[in-house]
Amino acid sequence: INFLGLSIDSKSIKKDNLFLAIKGKNNDGNKFIKEAFKRGARCVVSSDKKKSKKITNVKDTTIFLNNFAKLKRKYSLAKIIAITGSAGKTSLKDLIADIMQNFGKTYSSPKSFNNHFGVPISLSNLSCEDKFGVFEVGMSKPGEIRNLTRLIKPHIGIITNIGAAHIENFKNIKGIAKAKSEIIENIKDGGIIILNRDDKFFQFLYEKAKRYKLKISTFGRHKKADVRIEKIQYKKDNLSKVFIKIKSQKFNFEIKDINIYNVLASLTVLKELKIDYLKIFKKFKNFSSSEGRGKKYTITRYNKKFKFIDESYNANPLSVKVAIKKFSLIDKKKFKKYLVLGDMLELGSKSKKLHEDLSKVINNSDINKVFIKGKKTLFTYKHINKEKRGNILQNNADIDLSLSKIISKNDYLMIKGSNATGLNDFSKKMIKGI
């Protein structure tokens, strides 16, 4: 059977794809086989005993998917990079994939395809012509990264940082660090692990990498980092001039709207692949953040034109703090800054304390007003300085009611919260002008 690409979503089927009809908790892919063919699927793999030349029957479609992914990885000649961490995985994956396109055909996992379905689907779509493959690896409990990286078998692994994401499934953050470190176990012999030298769990990760006899390369502000930031000069229009040291060489270039740690991590990858990073310095100036992960827009709403920073895809304590600190770096002149903050989910018994802790970051920022949505953010709200407190929002309609009275021309608005809060849907409508 000849086909080009694989998908488990009938709506995303492209011409000549293989449609894998997976039975999930909420949906049965077998119900969408006709739709898949209408959209151009070349063939279907199904666990239902359907008789057709275009349908191949298997006992278990999930096992088929994993076996197919293993074969694709086995025969791929691409240099494989796998990224995990508590915050910034998708943004870094997109940045590295964008950069690597300048040096050869590159495939990267789409959106946030980082779980037990997303990773094998991404691997299954590797092409024989791909020179580089960039994959994101997520987890919500111990053992998941170990299983996923057994499939990926990366040449290079990256751990962005360690924070309290999905902490409800762990005793403490050390447990999260152990789970993230599982990527180290499955990097190919003679491979490389890239670590954040500034992270508080650096030494723990470093020691484990040594035991697995990996080459260790580091990035950060730390003086011993292999790729380090020496200075940042903030300029107009969200531009920054950065001064970087890679080993003994010094460089400076401009970046726009990118997390500096992602810049450092991507340069570390180029250094380890012995690729000429001088070619890509200009690229940083034009690179923009991913949708829902800090992308900036100029929008018109309430008959006013203002700046909107969309951070609504997801939220955990580390990513919220990073977003607020980055928001504070925007030089405030003749405008005000507003934040709509939604609950951070999957934090278990530590949720109250972690939401309270956000107030310290907010109080130290130059944000003018914070509007909160959700029961958990009430703990944040109680500890925010009174002059910074905006309204408590009951639903998405309240956002428009509150902002229409307060926001002015050229002001900045940032929306941040876990996906399930509904803020991501509101952000999309705001961007589309609905």
Short mmCIF file of C-alpha atoms in Angstrom, two decimals:
data_model
loop_
_atom_site.label_atom_id
_atom_site.label_comp_id
_atom_site.label_asym_id
_atom_site.label_seq_id
_atom_site.Cartn_x
_atom_site.Cartn_y
_atom_site.Cartn_z
CA ILE A 1 0.00 0.00 0.00
CA ASN A 2 1.45 3.36 -1.00
CA PHE A 3 0.53 6.43 1.03
CA LEU A 4 1.98 9.77 2.05
CA GLY A 5 1.69 10.65 5.73
CA LEU A 6 -0.47 9.34 8.55
CA SER A 7 -3.24 10.93 10.60
CA ILE A 8 -5.72 9.86 13.29
CA ASP A 9 -7.89 12.98 12.75
CA SER A 10 -10.24 12.73 9.76
CA LYS A 11 -10.52 16.54 9.65
CA SER A 12 -6.77 16.93 9.11
CA ILE A 13 -6.52 14.29 6.36
CA LYS A 14 -4.58 15.36 3.28
CA LYS A 15 -4.51 13.79 -0.16
CA ASP A 16 -2.99 10.26 -0.18
CA ASN A 17 -2.72 10.05 3.64
CA LEU A 18 -3.24 6.87 5.63
CA PHE A 19 -6.12 7.33 8.09
CA LEU A 20 -5.65 5.37 11.30
CA ALA A 21 -9.09 4.74 12.87
CA ILE A 22 -8.35 4.74 16.60
CA LYS A 23 -10.98 3.99 19.22
CA GLY A 24 -10.56 6.50 22.04
CA LYS A 25 -12.46 7.28 25.24
CA ASN A 26 -14.63 9.91 23.58
CA ASN A 27 -14.48 9.12 19.85
CA ASP A 28 -14.32 6.08 17.61
CA GLY A 29 -12.26 6.75 14.49
CA ASN A 30 -14.16 4.05 12.61
CA LYS A 31 -17.15 6.40 12.46
CA PHE A 32 -15.10 8.83 10.37
CA ILE A 33 -13.72 6.46 7.72
CA LYS A 34 -16.11 7.75 5.02
CA GLU A 35 -15.17 11.33 5.84
CA ALA A 36 -11.45 10.43 5.63
CA PHE A 37 -11.92 8.96 2.14
CA LYS A 38 -13.90 12.03 1.05
CA ARG A 39 -11.00 14.22 2.16
CA GLY A 40 -8.55 12.23 0.04
CA ALA A 41 -7.26 9.39 2.23
CA ARG A 42 -5.48 6.73 0.15
CA CYS A 43 -6.14 3.93 2.67
CA VAL A 44 -7.38 3.17 6.17
CA VAL A 45 -6.11 0.97 9.01
CA SER A 46 -8.93 -0.15 11.31
CA SER A 47 -9.59 -2.63 14.13
CA ASP A 48 -13.16 -3.10 12.88
CA LYS A 49 -13.57 -5.97 10.45
CA LYS A 50 -14.49 -3.87 7.43
CA LYS A 51 -14.08 -5.48 4.02
CA SER A 52 -12.48 -3.23 1.42
CA LYS A 53 -9.33 -3.15 -0.70
CA LYS A 54 -8.57 0.24 0.82
CA ILE A 55 -9.03 -0.87 4.45
CA THR A 56 -6.44 -2.96 6.29
CA ASN A 57 -7.65 -4.69 9.45
CA VAL A 58 -5.47 -5.02 12.55
CA LYS A 59 -6.19 -6.24 16.08
CA ASP A 60 -5.10 -3.03 17.82
CA THR A 61 -4.62 0.29 16.01
CA THR A 62 -2.55 1.80 18.84
CA ILE A 63 -0.07 -1.10 18.68
CA PHE A 64 0.04 -0.66 14.88
CA LEU A 65 0.79 3.06 15.33
CA ASN A 66 3.67 2.41 17.75
CA ASN A 67 5.14 -0.36 15.58
CA PHE A 68 4.93 1.82 12.49
CA ALA A 69 6.62 4.70 14.36
CA LYS A 70 9.44 2.36 15.46
CA LEU A 71 10.04 1.30 11.85
CA LYS A 72 10.02 4.88 10.61
CA ARG A 73 12.58 5.82 13.28
CA LYS A 74 14.71 2.74 12.50
CA TYR A 75 15.06 3.65 8.82
CA SER A 76 15.37 7.41 9.27
CA LEU A 77 18.79 8.94 8.57
CA ALA A 78 17.81 12.25 10.16
CA LYS A 79 19.54 13.78 13.17
CA ILE A 80 16.87 13.58 15.86
CA ILE A 81 16.40 16.24 18.55
CA ALA A 82 13.97 15.70 21.46
CA ILE A 83 12.85 18.49 23.79
CA THR A 84 11.25 18.25 27.22
CA GLY A 85 10.86 20.56 30.21
CA SER A 86 8.19 22.30 32.27
CA ALA A 87 7.87 25.43 30.13
CA GLY A 88 8.84 26.59 26.65
CA LYS A 89 8.94 23.18 24.91
CA THR A 90 6.72 24.08 21.95
CA SER A 91 8.27 27.52 21.42
CA LEU A 92 11.77 26.03 21.45
CA LYS A 93 10.73 23.18 19.14
CA ASP A 94 9.30 25.71 16.64
CA LEU A 95 12.41 27.91 16.85
CA ILE A 96 14.86 25.03 16.33
CA ALA A 97 12.77 23.60 13.46
CA ASP A 98 12.66 27.02 11.79
CA ILE A 99 16.44 27.42 12.12
CA MET A 100 17.27 23.88 10.93
CA GLN A 101 15.27 24.41 7.71
CA ASN A 102 18.18 26.63 6.65
CA PHE A 103 20.53 23.64 6.78
CA GLY A 104 18.42 20.80 5.40
CA LYS A 105 14.90 19.41 5.11
CA THR A 106 13.46 19.40 8.62
CA TYR A 107 10.39 17.78 10.13
CA SER A 108 8.98 18.76 13.53
CA SER A 109 6.05 17.53 15.57
CA PRO A 110 2.99 19.69 14.80
CA LYS A 111 1.36 21.89 17.46
CA SER A 112 1.91 20.19 20.84
CA PHE A 113 2.03 16.58 19.64
CA ASN A 114 3.95 15.43 22.70
CA ASN A 115 1.97 12.56 24.26
CA HIS A 116 1.39 8.81 23.69
CA PHE A 117 -0.49 9.57 20.46
CA GLY A 118 1.28 12.74 19.33
CA VAL A 119 4.84 11.39 19.47
CA PRO A 120 4.27 8.18 17.40
CA ILE A 121 2.13 10.13 14.91
CA SER A 122 4.95 12.67 14.53
CA LEU A 123 7.57 9.92 14.07
CA SER A 124 5.31 8.19 11.53
CA ASN A 125 5.35 11.34 9.41
CA LEU A 126 9.13 11.55 9.13
CA SER A 127 10.20 11.57 5.49
CA CYS A 128 13.14 9.69 3.97
CA GLU A 129 14.45 13.06 2.75
CA ASP A 130 14.43 14.67 6.21
CA LYS A 131 17.87 15.65 7.41
CA PHE A 132 16.64 16.78 10.86
CA GLY A 133 13.73 15.80 13.09
CA VAL A 134 12.64 17.93 16.07
CA PHE A 135 10.24 16.38 18.57
CA GLU A 136 8.52 17.60 21.72
CA VAL A 137 8.06 15.24 24.67
CA GLY A 138 5.51 15.91 27.42
CA MET A 139 4.40 14.08 30.52
CA SER A 140 1.90 14.19 33.37
CA LYS A 141 3.27 11.27 35.42
CA PRO A 142 6.47 9.22 35.88
CA GLY A 143 7.46 6.81 33.11
CA GLU A 144 5.83 8.67 30.21
CA ILE A 145 8.99 10.38 28.98
CA ARG A 146 10.89 7.09 29.28
CA ASN A 147 8.33 5.34 27.04
CA LEU A 148 8.15 8.15 24.49
CA THR A 149 11.91 8.61 24.16
CA ARG A 150 12.33 4.85 23.65
CA LEU A 151 10.43 5.49 20.43
CA ILE A 152 12.25 8.70 19.49
CA LYS A 153 15.81 7.54 20.28
CA PRO A 154 17.21 11.08 20.00
CA HIS A 155 20.78 11.97 19.12
CA ILE A 156 20.34 15.19 21.09
CA GLY A 157 18.08 15.74 24.11
CA ILE A 158 17.18 19.12 25.62
CA ILE A 159 15.69 19.82 29.07
CA THR A 160 14.48 23.45 29.08
CA ASN A 161 13.75 23.80 32.81
CA ILE A 162 12.08 22.13 35.80
CA GLY A 163 8.92 23.61 37.35
CA ALA A 164 5.66 22.66 39.05
CA ALA A 165 3.68 21.55 35.98
CA HIS A 166 1.43 18.48 36.62
CA ILE A 167 2.67 18.46 40.22
CA GLU A 168 -0.59 16.83 41.40
CA ASN A 169 0.92 13.50 40.31
CA PHE A 170 4.18 14.01 42.24
CA LYS A 171 5.24 14.41 45.86
CA ASN A 172 7.40 17.43 45.04
CA ILE A 173 9.31 19.18 42.25
CA LYS A 174 12.23 16.75 42.70
CA GLY A 175 9.83 14.06 41.43
CA ILE A 176 9.18 16.17 38.33
CA ALA A 177 12.94 16.54 37.81
CA LYS A 178 13.35 12.76 37.99
CA ALA A 179 10.55 12.27 35.45
CA LYS A 180 12.03 14.85 33.05
CA SER A 181 15.44 13.22 33.42
CA GLU A 182 14.06 10.01 31.86
CA ILE A 183 14.98 11.52 28.47
CA ILE A 184 18.65 10.99 29.41
CA GLU A 185 18.13 7.21 29.54
CA ASN A 186 17.18 6.92 25.86
CA ILE A 187 19.59 9.24 24.09
CA LYS A 188 21.61 7.21 21.60
CA ASP A 189 25.11 6.03 22.61
CA GLY A 190 27.58 8.86 22.19
CA GLY A 191 24.71 11.36 22.15
CA ILE A 192 24.33 14.78 23.71
CA ILE A 193 22.15 16.23 26.46
CA ILE A 194 21.68 20.01 26.51
CA LEU A 195 20.90 21.44 29.96
CA ASN A 196 19.88 24.81 31.40
CA ARG A 197 22.90 25.79 33.57
CA ASP A 198 20.71 28.18 35.60
CA ASP A 199 18.09 25.63 36.61
CA LYS A 200 18.11 24.62 40.28
CA PHE A 201 18.10 20.94 39.26
CA PHE A 202 21.08 21.32 36.94
CA GLN A 203 23.46 19.37 39.18
CA PHE A 204 21.01 16.48 39.55
CA LEU A 205 20.54 16.27 35.76
CA TYR A 206 24.28 16.71 35.15
CA GLU A 207 25.17 13.79 37.45
CA LYS A 208 22.64 11.50 35.80
CA ALA A 209 23.90 12.42 32.32
CA LYS A 210 27.46 11.60 33.43
CA ARG A 211 26.34 8.16 34.57
CA TYR A 212 24.91 7.53 31.12
CA LYS A 213 28.20 8.72 29.56
CA LEU A 214 26.57 11.45 27.48
CA LYS A 215 28.25 14.60 26.26
CA ILE A 216 26.82 17.48 28.30
CA SER A 217 26.40 20.94 26.80
CA THR A 218 24.93 23.89 28.71
CA PHE A 219 23.27 27.26 28.20
CA GLY A 220 22.22 30.10 30.49
CA ARG A 221 23.50 33.17 32.33
CA HIS A 222 25.90 31.13 34.47
CA LYS A 223 29.57 31.94 33.84
CA LYS A 224 30.34 28.27 33.20
CA ALA A 225 27.58 27.82 30.58
CA ASP A 226 28.91 26.80 27.16
CA VAL A 227 26.51 29.23 25.47
CA ARG A 228 25.76 32.18 27.71
CA ILE A 229 24.09 35.55 27.66
CA GLU A 230 26.39 38.35 28.81
CA LYS A 231 24.16 41.37 28.32
CA ILE A 232 20.80 42.45 26.88
CA GLN A 233 20.04 45.95 25.62
CA TYR A 234 16.32 46.65 25.28
CA LYS A 235 15.35 48.78 22.28
CA LYS A 236 12.19 50.03 20.58
CA ASP A 237 9.45 47.87 19.00
CA ASN A 238 10.14 44.85 21.26
CA LEU A 239 13.65 44.54 19.81
CA SER A 240 16.57 43.60 22.04
CA LYS A 241 20.27 43.53 21.30
CA VAL A 242 21.87 40.48 22.91
CA PHE A 243 25.52 39.85 23.64
CA ILE A 244 26.31 36.12 23.57
CA LYS A 245 29.44 34.14 24.34
CA ILE A 246 29.86 30.70 22.76
CA LYS A 247 32.90 29.13 24.35
CA SER A 248 35.51 31.86 23.77
CA GLN A 249 33.78 33.59 20.85
CA LYS A 250 31.63 36.68 21.37
CA PHE A 251 28.66 37.72 19.21
CA ASN A 252 25.90 40.30 19.28
CA PHE A 253 22.68 40.44 17.30
CA GLU A 254 19.06 41.56 17.59
CA ILE A 255 16.12 39.42 18.65
CA LYS A 256 12.42 40.20 18.67
CA ASP A 257 9.85 38.67 20.96
CA ILE A 258 11.77 35.45 21.77
CA ASN A 259 12.58 33.93 25.14
CA ILE A 260 16.34 34.42 25.53
CA TYR A 261 16.74 30.90 26.95
CA ASN A 262 15.25 29.47 23.76
CA VAL A 263 17.76 31.49 21.74
CA LEU A 264 20.61 30.09 23.84
CA ALA A 265 19.31 26.51 23.63
CA SER A 266 18.95 26.69 19.84
CA LEU A 267 22.49 28.04 19.47
CA THR A 268 23.74 25.19 21.65
CA VAL A 269 22.14 22.72 19.22
CA LEU A 270 23.92 24.37 16.29
CA LYS A 271 27.21 24.32 18.20
CA GLU A 272 26.90 20.59 18.89
CA LEU A 273 25.93 19.82 15.29
CA LYS A 274 28.95 21.90 14.18
CA ILE A 275 26.71 24.09 12.04
CA ASP A 276 27.65 27.68 11.17
CA TYR A 277 25.44 29.71 13.51
CA LEU A 278 26.60 33.00 11.92
CA LYS A 279 24.07 32.32 9.15
CA ILE A 280 21.08 32.43 11.47
CA PHE A 281 21.69 35.49 13.68
CA LYS A 282 19.52 37.61 11.37
CA LYS A 283 16.71 35.04 11.60
CA PHE A 284 16.10 35.76 15.28
CA LYS A 285 14.95 39.27 14.46
CA ASN A 286 12.11 37.95 12.30
CA PHE A 287 11.05 34.93 14.33
CA SER A 288 7.71 35.26 16.14
CA SER A 289 6.26 33.26 18.99
CA SER A 290 3.78 30.43 18.43
CA GLU A 291 0.01 30.94 18.68
CA GLY A 292 -1.11 31.03 22.29
CA ARG A 293 2.49 31.14 23.53
CA GLY A 294 3.37 34.81 23.60
CA LYS A 295 2.50 35.82 20.06
CA LYS A 296 1.85 39.56 19.78
CA TYR A 297 -1.00 41.14 17.83
CA THR A 298 -2.32 44.63 17.19
CA ILE A 299 -6.10 44.37 17.42
CA THR A 300 -9.08 46.67 17.32
CA ARG A 301 -11.83 46.08 19.88
CA TYR A 302 -14.15 48.39 21.84
CA ASN A 303 -13.40 50.93 19.04
CA LYS A 304 -9.80 51.11 20.26
CA LYS A 305 -6.54 49.86 18.79
CA PHE A 306 -4.27 48.13 21.31
CA LYS A 307 -1.57 45.47 21.66
CA PHE A 308 -2.52 41.92 22.61
CA ILE A 309 -0.13 39.24 23.87
CA ASP A 310 -1.68 35.79 23.57
CA GLU A 311 -0.30 33.47 26.29
CA SER A 312 -3.58 31.56 26.59
CA TYR A 313 -2.59 28.10 25.38
CA ASN A 314 -1.66 26.79 28.82
CA ALA A 315 -0.30 27.77 32.22
CA ASN A 316 1.81 26.39 35.05
CA PRO A 317 3.63 28.27 37.84
CA LEU A 318 6.90 28.54 35.90
CA SER A 319 5.38 29.58 32.55
CA VAL A 320 3.16 32.23 34.23
CA LYS A 321 6.13 33.75 36.08
CA VAL A 322 8.21 33.78 32.88
CA ALA A 323 5.35 35.42 30.94
CA ILE A 324 4.85 38.13 33.59
CA LYS A 325 8.56 38.90 33.80
CA LYS A 326 8.77 39.09 30.00
CA PHE A 327 5.69 41.38 29.99
CA SER A 328 7.50 43.68 32.45
CA LEU A 329 10.46 44.03 30.07
CA ILE A 330 8.29 45.98 27.60
CA ASP A 331 9.27 49.59 28.19
CA LYS A 332 6.14 51.32 29.49
CA LYS A 333 5.70 54.87 28.29
CA LYS A 334 2.35 56.39 27.31
CA PHE A 335 0.31 53.24 27.82
CA LYS A 336 -0.88 50.84 30.52
CA LYS A 337 -0.56 47.09 30.94
CA TYR A 338 -3.42 44.73 31.77
CA LEU A 339 -3.41 41.02 32.57
CA VAL A 340 -6.31 38.56 32.44
CA LEU A 341 -5.21 35.58 34.54
CA GLY A 342 -6.95 32.20 34.61
CA ASP A 343 -6.50 29.22 36.90
CA MET A 344 -3.46 26.96 36.68
CA LEU A 345 -4.69 23.37 36.73
CA GLU A 346 -3.27 19.94 37.69
CA LEU A 347 -1.45 21.31 40.75
CA GLY A 348 -3.16 19.10 43.35
CA SER A 349 -2.78 19.93 47.05
CA LYS A 350 -0.13 22.56 46.26
CA SER A 351 -2.52 24.62 44.12
CA LYS A 352 -3.41 27.24 46.78
CA LYS A 353 0.22 27.96 47.69
CA LEU A 354 1.37 28.09 44.05
CA HIS A 355 -1.44 30.49 43.13
CA GLU A 356 -0.62 32.68 46.14
CA ASP A 357 3.04 32.78 45.09
CA LEU A 358 2.10 34.37 41.74
CA SER A 359 1.05 37.53 43.60
CA LYS A 360 4.70 38.26 44.50
CA VAL A 361 5.70 38.28 40.82
CA ILE A 362 2.68 40.44 39.92
CA ASN A 363 3.36 42.94 42.72
CA ASN A 364 6.98 43.30 41.53
CA SER A 365 5.85 43.90 37.94
CA ASP A 366 4.68 47.11 36.28
CA ILE A 367 1.27 45.63 35.35
CA ASN A 368 -1.45 48.17 36.08
CA LYS A 369 -4.46 45.90 36.62
CA VAL A 370 -4.97 42.14 36.92
CA PHE A 371 -8.36 40.58 36.17
CA ILE A 372 -8.84 37.01 37.38
CA LYS A 373 -11.05 34.15 36.18
CA GLY A 374 -11.46 30.96 38.19
CA LYS A 375 -11.66 29.76 41.78
CA LYS A 376 -7.92 29.15 42.16
CA THR A 377 -6.82 32.62 41.08
CA LEU A 378 -8.85 34.06 43.99
CA PHE A 379 -5.86 33.01 46.14
CA THR A 380 -3.64 35.13 43.85
CA TYR A 381 -6.07 38.05 43.91
CA LYS A 382 -6.18 38.27 47.72
CA HIS A 383 -2.44 38.93 47.87
CA ILE A 384 -2.17 41.35 44.93
CA ASN A 385 -1.62 45.00 45.87
CA LYS A 386 -5.01 46.75 45.99
CA GLU A 387 -4.13 49.27 43.30
CA LYS A 388 -3.40 46.41 40.89
CA ARG A 389 -6.65 44.53 41.47
CA GLY A 390 -9.06 44.54 38.55
CA ASN A 391 -12.39 42.71 38.42
CA ILE A 392 -13.13 39.09 39.34
CA LEU A 393 -14.52 37.58 36.13
CA GLN A 394 -17.30 34.99 36.28
CA ASN A 395 -17.27 34.13 32.55
CA ASN A 396 -15.71 35.19 29.24
CA ALA A 397 -18.43 37.78 28.61
CA ASP A 398 -17.21 39.62 31.72
CA ILE A 399 -13.82 40.13 30.05
CA ASP A 400 -15.30 42.41 27.40
CA LEU A 401 -17.47 44.21 29.98
CA SER A 402 -14.46 44.96 32.16
CA LEU A 403 -11.90 45.79 29.47
CA SER A 404 -14.18 48.01 27.36
CA LYS A 405 -14.38 50.45 30.30
CA ILE A 406 -10.68 50.60 31.08
CA ILE A 407 -8.46 49.84 28.07
CA SER A 408 -7.23 52.75 25.91
CA LYS A 409 -5.47 53.23 22.60
CA ASN A 410 -1.96 51.65 22.49
CA ASP A 411 -2.38 49.84 25.83
CA TYR A 412 -1.15 46.26 26.29
CA LEU A 413 -3.30 43.28 27.24
CA MET A 414 -1.95 39.81 28.07
CA ILE A 415 -4.15 36.74 28.63
CA LYS A 416 -2.67 33.75 30.48
CA GLY A 417 -4.33 30.62 31.87
CA SER A 418 -4.69 26.86 31.53
CA ASN A 419 -6.43 25.69 28.37
CA ALA A 420 -9.47 24.33 30.22
CA THR A 421 -10.32 27.79 31.61
CA GLY A 422 -11.75 28.80 28.23
CA LEU A 423 -9.42 31.79 27.90
CA ASN A 424 -7.81 30.26 24.81
CA ASP A 425 -11.19 30.25 23.03
CA PHE A 426 -11.77 33.87 24.02
CA SER A 427 -8.29 34.86 22.79
CA LYS A 428 -8.94 33.25 19.39
CA LYS A 429 -12.20 35.20 19.06
CA MET A 430 -10.43 38.41 20.05
CA ILE A 431 -7.74 37.85 17.40
CA LYS A 432 -10.38 37.08 14.74
CA GLY A 433 -12.42 40.14 15.76
CA ILE A 434 -15.47 38.11 16.77
#
